[in-house]
Short mmCIF file of C-alpha atoms in Angstrom, two decimals:
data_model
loop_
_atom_site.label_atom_id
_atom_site.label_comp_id
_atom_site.label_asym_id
_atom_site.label_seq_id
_atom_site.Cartn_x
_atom_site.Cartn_y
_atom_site.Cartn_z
CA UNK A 1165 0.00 0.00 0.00
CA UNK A 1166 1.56 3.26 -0.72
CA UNK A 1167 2.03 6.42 1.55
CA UNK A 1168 -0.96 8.10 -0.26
CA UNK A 1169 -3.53 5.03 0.30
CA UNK A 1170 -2.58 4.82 3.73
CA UNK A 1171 -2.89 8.37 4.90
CA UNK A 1172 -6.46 8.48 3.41
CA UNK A 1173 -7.48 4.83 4.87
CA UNK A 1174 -6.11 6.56 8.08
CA UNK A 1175 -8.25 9.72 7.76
CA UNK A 1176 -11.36 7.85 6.40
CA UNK A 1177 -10.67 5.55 9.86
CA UNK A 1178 -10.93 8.83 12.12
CA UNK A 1179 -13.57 10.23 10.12
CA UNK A 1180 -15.82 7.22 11.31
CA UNK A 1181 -14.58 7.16 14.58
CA UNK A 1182 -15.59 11.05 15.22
CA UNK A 1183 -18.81 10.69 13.65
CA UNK A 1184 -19.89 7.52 16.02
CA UNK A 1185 -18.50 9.74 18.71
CA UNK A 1186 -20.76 12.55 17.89
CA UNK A 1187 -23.67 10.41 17.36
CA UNK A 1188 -23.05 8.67 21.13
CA UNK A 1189 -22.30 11.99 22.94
CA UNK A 1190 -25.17 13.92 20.81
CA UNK A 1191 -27.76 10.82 22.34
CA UNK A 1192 -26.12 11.03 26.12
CA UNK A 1193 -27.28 14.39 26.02
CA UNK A 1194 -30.66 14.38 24.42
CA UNK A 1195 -31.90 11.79 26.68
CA UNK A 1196 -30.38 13.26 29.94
CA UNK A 1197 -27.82 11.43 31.22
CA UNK A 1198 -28.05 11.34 34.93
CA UNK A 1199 -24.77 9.92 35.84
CA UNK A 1200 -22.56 11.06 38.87
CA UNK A 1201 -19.44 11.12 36.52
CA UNK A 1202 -17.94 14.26 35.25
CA UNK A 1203 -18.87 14.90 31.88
CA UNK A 1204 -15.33 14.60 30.52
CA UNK A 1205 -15.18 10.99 31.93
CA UNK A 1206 -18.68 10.62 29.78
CA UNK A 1207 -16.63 11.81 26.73
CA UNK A 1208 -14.02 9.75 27.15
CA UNK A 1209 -16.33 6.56 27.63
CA UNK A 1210 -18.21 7.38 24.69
CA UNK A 1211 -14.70 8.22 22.63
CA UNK A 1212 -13.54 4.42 23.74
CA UNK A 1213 -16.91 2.92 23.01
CA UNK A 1214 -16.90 4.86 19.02
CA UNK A 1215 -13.11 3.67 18.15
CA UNK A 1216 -14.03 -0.37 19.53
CA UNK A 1217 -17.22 0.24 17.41
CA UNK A 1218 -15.63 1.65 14.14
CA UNK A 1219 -11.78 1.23 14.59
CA UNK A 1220 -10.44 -2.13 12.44
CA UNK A 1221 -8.14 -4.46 14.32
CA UNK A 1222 -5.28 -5.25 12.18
CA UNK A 1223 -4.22 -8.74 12.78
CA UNK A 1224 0.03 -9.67 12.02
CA UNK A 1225 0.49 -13.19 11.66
CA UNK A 1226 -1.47 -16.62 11.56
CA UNK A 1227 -3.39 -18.70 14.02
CA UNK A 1228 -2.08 -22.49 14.20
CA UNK A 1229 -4.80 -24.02 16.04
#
């Protein structure tokens, strides 16, 4: 893959990552979250929860069962 193709599978990667983030933060607050956390721990949770949703884990190797 060249240096081109892999900058723009990186930015299209973040790009889909930000807009799940957006789309969990923008439904914790419509609906009211009534948590005791701060609301930058919220963030963060909902950051985590977007990049194991739309981040690709890249797998090196094989499996020999």
């Amino acid at each position: 893959m060249t240096e081109t193709q892999e900058l723009v599978r990186r930015f299209n990667e973040d790009e889909a990552v930000w807009r799940c983030y957006e789309h969990k933060r923008a439904l914790r607050r419509l609906l009211g979250s009534r948590s005791p956390m701060p609301e930058d721990i919220l963030d963060d949770l909902d950051w985590q929860a977007a990049e194991r949703e739309c981040r690709p884990v890249r797998a090196i190797g094989f499996l020999h069962p």
